[in-house]
Short mmCIF file of C-alpha atoms and ligand atoms in Angstrom, two decimals:
data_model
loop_
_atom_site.label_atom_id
_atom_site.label_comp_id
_atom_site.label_asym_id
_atom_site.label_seq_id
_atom_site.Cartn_x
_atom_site.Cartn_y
_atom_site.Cartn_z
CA UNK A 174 0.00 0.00 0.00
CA UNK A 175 1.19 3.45 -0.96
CA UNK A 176 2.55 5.79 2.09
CA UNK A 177 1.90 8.92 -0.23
CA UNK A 178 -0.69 11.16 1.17
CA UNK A 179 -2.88 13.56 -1.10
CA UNK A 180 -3.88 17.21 0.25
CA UNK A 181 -6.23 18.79 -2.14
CA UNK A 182 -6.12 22.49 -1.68
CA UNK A 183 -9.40 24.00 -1.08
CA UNK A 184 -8.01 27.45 -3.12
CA UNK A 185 -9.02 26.08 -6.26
CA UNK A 186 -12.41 24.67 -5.15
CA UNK A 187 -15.74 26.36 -6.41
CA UNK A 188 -15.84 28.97 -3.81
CA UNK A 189 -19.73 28.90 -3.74
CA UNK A 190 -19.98 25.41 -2.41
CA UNK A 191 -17.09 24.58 -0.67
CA UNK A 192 -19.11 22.08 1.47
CA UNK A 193 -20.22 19.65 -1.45
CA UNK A 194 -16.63 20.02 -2.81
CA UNK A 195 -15.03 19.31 0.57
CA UNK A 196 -17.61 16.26 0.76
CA UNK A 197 -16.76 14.91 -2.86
CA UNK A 198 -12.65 15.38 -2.57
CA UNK A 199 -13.26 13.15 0.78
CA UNK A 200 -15.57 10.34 -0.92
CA UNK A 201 -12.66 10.28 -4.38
CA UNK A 202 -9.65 9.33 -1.43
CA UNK A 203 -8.18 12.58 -0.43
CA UNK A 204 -6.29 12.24 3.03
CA UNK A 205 -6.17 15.83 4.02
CA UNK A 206 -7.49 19.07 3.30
CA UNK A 207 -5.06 21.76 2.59
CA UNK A 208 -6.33 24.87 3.46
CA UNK A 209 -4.42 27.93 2.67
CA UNK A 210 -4.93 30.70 4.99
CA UNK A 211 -3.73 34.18 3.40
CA UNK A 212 -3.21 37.71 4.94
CA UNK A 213 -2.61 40.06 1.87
CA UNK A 214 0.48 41.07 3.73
CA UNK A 215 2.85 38.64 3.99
CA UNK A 216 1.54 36.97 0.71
CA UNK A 217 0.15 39.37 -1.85
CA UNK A 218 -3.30 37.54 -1.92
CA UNK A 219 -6.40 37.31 0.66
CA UNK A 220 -8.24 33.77 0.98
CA UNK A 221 -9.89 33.13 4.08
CA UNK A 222 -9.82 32.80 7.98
CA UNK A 223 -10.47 30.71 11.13
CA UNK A 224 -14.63 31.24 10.76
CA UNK A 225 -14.32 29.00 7.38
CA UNK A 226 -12.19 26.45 9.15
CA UNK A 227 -14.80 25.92 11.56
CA UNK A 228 -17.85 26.03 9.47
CA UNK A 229 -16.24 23.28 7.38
CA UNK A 230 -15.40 21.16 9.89
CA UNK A 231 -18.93 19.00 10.43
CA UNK A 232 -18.22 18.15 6.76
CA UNK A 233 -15.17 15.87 6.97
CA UNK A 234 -13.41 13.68 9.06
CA UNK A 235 -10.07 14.48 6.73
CA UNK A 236 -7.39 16.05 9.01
CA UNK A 237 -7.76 19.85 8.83
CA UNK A 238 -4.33 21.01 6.67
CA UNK A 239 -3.61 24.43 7.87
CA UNK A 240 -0.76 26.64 5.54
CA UNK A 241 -0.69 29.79 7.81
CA UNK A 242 0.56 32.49 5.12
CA UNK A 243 -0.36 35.63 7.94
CA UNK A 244 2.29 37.99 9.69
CA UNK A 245 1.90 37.80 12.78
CA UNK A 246 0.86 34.64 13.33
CA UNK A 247 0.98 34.11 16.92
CA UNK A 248 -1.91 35.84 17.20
CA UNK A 249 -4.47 33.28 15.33
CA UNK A 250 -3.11 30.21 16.33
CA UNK A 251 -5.58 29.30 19.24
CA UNK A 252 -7.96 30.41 16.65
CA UNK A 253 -7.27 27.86 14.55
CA UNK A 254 -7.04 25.13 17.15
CA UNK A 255 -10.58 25.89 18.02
CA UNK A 256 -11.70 26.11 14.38
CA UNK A 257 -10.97 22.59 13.82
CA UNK A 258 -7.00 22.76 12.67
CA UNK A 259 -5.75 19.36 13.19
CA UNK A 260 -2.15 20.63 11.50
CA UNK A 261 -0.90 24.23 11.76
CA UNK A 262 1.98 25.47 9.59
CA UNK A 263 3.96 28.43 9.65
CA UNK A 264 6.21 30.17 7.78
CA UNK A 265 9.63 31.16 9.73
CA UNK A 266 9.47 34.81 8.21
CA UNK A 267 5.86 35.45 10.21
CA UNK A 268 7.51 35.76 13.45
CA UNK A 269 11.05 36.19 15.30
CA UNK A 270 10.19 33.06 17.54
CA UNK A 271 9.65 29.97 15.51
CA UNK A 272 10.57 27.69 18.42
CA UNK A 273 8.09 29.64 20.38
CA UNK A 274 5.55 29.39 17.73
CA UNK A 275 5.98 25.67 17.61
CA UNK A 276 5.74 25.16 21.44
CA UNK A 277 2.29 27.01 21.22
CA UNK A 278 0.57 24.55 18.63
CA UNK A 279 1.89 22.00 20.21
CA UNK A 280 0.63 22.98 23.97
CA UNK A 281 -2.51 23.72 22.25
CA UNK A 282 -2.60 20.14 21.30
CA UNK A 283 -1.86 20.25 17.22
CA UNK A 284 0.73 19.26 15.00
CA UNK A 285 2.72 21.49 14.20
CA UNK A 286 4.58 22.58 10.38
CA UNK A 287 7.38 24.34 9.51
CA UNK A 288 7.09 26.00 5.44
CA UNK A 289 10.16 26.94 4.00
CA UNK A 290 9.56 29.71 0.64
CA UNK A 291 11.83 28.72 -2.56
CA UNK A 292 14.39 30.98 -1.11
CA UNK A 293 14.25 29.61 2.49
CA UNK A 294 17.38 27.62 3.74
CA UNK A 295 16.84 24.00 5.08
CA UNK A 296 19.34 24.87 7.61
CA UNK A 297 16.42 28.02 9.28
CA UNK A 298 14.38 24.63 10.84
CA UNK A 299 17.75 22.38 11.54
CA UNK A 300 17.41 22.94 15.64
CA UNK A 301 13.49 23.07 15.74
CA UNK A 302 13.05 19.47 14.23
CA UNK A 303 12.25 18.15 17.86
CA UNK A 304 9.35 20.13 17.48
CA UNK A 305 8.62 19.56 13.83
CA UNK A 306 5.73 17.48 12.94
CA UNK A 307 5.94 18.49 9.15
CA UNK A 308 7.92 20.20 6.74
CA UNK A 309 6.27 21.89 4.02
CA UNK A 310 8.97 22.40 0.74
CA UNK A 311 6.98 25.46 -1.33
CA UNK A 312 7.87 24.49 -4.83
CA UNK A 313 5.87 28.14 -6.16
CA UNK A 314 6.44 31.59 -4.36
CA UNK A 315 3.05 31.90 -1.66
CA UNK A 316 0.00 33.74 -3.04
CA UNK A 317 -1.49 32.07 -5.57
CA UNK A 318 -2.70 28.94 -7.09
CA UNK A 319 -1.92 27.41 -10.54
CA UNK A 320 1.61 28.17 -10.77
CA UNK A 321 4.21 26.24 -12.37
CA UNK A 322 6.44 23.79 -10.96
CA UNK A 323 10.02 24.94 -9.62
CA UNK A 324 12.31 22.04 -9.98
CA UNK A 325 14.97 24.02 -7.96
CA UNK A 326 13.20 22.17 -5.17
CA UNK A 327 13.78 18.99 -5.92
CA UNK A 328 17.22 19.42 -4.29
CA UNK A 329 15.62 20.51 -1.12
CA UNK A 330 13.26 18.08 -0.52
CA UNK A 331 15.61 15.51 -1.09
CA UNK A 332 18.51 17.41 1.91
CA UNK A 333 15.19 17.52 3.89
CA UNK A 334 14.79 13.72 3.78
CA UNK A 335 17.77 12.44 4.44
CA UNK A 336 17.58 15.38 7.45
CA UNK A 337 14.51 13.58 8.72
CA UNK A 338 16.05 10.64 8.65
CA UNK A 339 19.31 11.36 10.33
CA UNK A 340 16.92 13.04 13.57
CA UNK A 341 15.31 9.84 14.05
CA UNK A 342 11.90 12.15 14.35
CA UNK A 343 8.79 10.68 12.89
CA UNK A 344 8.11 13.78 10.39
CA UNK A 345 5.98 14.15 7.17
CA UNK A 346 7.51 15.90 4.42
CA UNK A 347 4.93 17.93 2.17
CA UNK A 348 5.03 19.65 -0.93
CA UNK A 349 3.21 22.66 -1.98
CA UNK A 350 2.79 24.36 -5.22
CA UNK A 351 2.16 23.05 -8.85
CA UNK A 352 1.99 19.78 -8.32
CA UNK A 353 0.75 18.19 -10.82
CA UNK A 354 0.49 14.19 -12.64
CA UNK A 355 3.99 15.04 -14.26
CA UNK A 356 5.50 16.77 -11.08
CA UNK A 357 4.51 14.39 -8.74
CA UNK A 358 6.81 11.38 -9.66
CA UNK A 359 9.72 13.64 -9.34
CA UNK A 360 8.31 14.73 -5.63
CA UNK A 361 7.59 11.43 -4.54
CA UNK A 362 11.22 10.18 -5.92
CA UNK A 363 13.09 13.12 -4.15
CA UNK A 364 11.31 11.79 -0.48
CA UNK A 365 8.06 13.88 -0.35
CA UNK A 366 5.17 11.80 1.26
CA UNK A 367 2.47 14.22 1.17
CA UNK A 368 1.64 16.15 -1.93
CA UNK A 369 -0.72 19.43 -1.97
CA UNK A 370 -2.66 19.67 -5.30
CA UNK A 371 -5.23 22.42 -5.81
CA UNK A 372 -5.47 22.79 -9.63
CA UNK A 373 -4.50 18.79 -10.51
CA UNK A 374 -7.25 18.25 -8.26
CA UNK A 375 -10.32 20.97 -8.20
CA UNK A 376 -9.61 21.57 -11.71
CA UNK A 377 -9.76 17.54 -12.69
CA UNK A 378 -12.75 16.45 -14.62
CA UNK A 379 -12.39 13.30 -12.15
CA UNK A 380 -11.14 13.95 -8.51
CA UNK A 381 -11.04 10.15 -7.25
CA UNK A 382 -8.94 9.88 -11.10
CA UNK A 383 -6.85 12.86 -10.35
CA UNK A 384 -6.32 12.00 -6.25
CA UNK A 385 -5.06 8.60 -7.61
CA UNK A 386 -2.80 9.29 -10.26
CA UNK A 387 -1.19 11.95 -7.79
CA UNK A 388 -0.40 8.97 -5.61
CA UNK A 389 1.19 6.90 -8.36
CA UNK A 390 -1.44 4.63 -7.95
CA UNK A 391 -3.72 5.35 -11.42
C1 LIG B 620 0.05 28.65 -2.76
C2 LIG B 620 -0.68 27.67 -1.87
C3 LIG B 620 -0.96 26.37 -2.51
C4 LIG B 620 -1.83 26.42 -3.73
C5 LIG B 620 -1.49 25.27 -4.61
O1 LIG B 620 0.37 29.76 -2.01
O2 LIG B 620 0.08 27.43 -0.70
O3 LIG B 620 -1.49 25.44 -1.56
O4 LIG B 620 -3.20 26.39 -3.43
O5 LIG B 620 -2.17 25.37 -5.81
P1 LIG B 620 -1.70 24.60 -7.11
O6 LIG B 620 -1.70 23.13 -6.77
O7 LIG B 620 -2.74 24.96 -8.12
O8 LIG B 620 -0.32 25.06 -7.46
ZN1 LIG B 621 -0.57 25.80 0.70
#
C-alpha cells in the first residue's frame, strides 16, 4: 500500500460550495485538506480565515491542513485550534520566535509545520526538528494557485529527507505548489510523502482519477 498522502487544496475549489466540494474530494480518497490561509500582507493575496475552518469542519473527518501564510501569526493560532486545525503550519518569516511558535501549537494540542519559501534555507528549521511534525517544501512563491512547478526544489526536498532521517523524528515531508500528474513522480522520488494539489485536483474532470494518479497509484 502506498505511504503517499494527497492534500487537495481547497483554493481552487468552487468557492460557492465549498461544502459539497469538501464532501466529494473526501468520498474520491483525499487524506487531508489543505487549506491555505492568506493575509494580503505577507503573501500578496487574501483567501480566508479561522470562521471558514470551523464552518467546514462538520463536513469531513479528513485532518484539517492548515498553511498559515499571515504575519503575525501568533496571534491566530488558538484560533485555529478551536476552528478545527488538526495541522498548523507556519512560515519562519511570520515571526522572530519559531521555536516559540511551535511550542504554542503544540501545547494547544496540534501538529505542528514548519514551510520553507523557494528561497528559504533547510538549515532556518535544523534545531526546531524536535518540534517539527511536518515540513512543508513550497515548490511556487506563496499567493497564488496554478503556478508552475520549480524544480529548484527537488534538491531541497531531497537534503530535507535524508535530514529527517538522520533526527530519528517521525516527520511528514509535504510539498506545496504546482503539483501536478507530471510533477509528482519527481516529488515522490526526491522523499516527499504528502503532496498538496489544488489545480490537478479541483480543476480535474475526475477527482477520485486525479487524487489517484497523484499517488502513483492510477
Ligand atoms: C500557494 C498555496 C498552494 C496552492 C497550490 O500559495 O500554498 O497550496 O493552493 O495550488 P496549485 O496546486 O494549483 O499550485
Ligand atoms: Zn498551501
Amino acid at each position: 500500500m502506498s505511504a503517499i498522502r494527497i492534500a487537495p487544496s481547497l483554493l481552487a475549489a468552487d468557492f460557492t460550495r465549498l461544502g459539497e466540494e469538501v464532501r466529494a474530494i473526501e468520498a474520491a480518497g483525499a487524506d487531508w485538506l489543505h487549506l491555505d490561509i492568506m493575509d494580503g500582507h505577507f503573501v500578496p493575496n487574501i483567501s480566508f480565515g479561522p470562521g471558514l475552518v470551523k464552518a467546514l469542519r462538520p463536513h469531513s473527518r479528513m485532518p484539517f491542513d492548515v498553511h498559515l501564510m499571515i504575519a503575525p501569526a501568533d496571534p491566530y493560532l488558538a484560533a485555529f485550534a478551536e476552528a478545527g486545525a488538526d495541522i498548523i503550519s507556519l512560515h519562519p518569516e511570520a515571526g522572530p520566535h519559531l521555536h516559540r511558535s511551535l511550542q504554542t501549537i503544540r501545547a494547544l494540542g496540534r501538529k505542528a509545520g514548519v514551510v520553507l519559501n523557494p528561497a528559504t534555507p533547510v538549515e532556518s528549521l535544523a534545531h526546531v526538528l524536535d518540534l517539527t511534525d511536518l515540513i512543508l517544501v513550497m515548490s511556487v512563491n506563496p499567493g497564488f494557485g496554478g503556478q508552475s512547478f520549480l524544480s529548484s526544489q527537488l534538491e531541497k526536498i531531497a537534503t530535507l529527507r535524508r535530514m529527517i532521517t538522520q533526527s530519528g523524528h517521525e516527520i511528514a515531508l509535504q510539498v506545496d505548489g504546482g503539483v501536478t500528474l507530471k510533477t509528482a513522480p519527481d516529488c515522490i522520488a526526491a522523499g516527499a510523502d504528502v503532496l498538496v494539489a489544488g489545480t490537478a485536483v479541483f480543476g480535474a474532470p475526475d477527482y477520485a482519477a486525479a487524487i489517484a494518479g497523484l499517488r502513483g497509484g492510477a
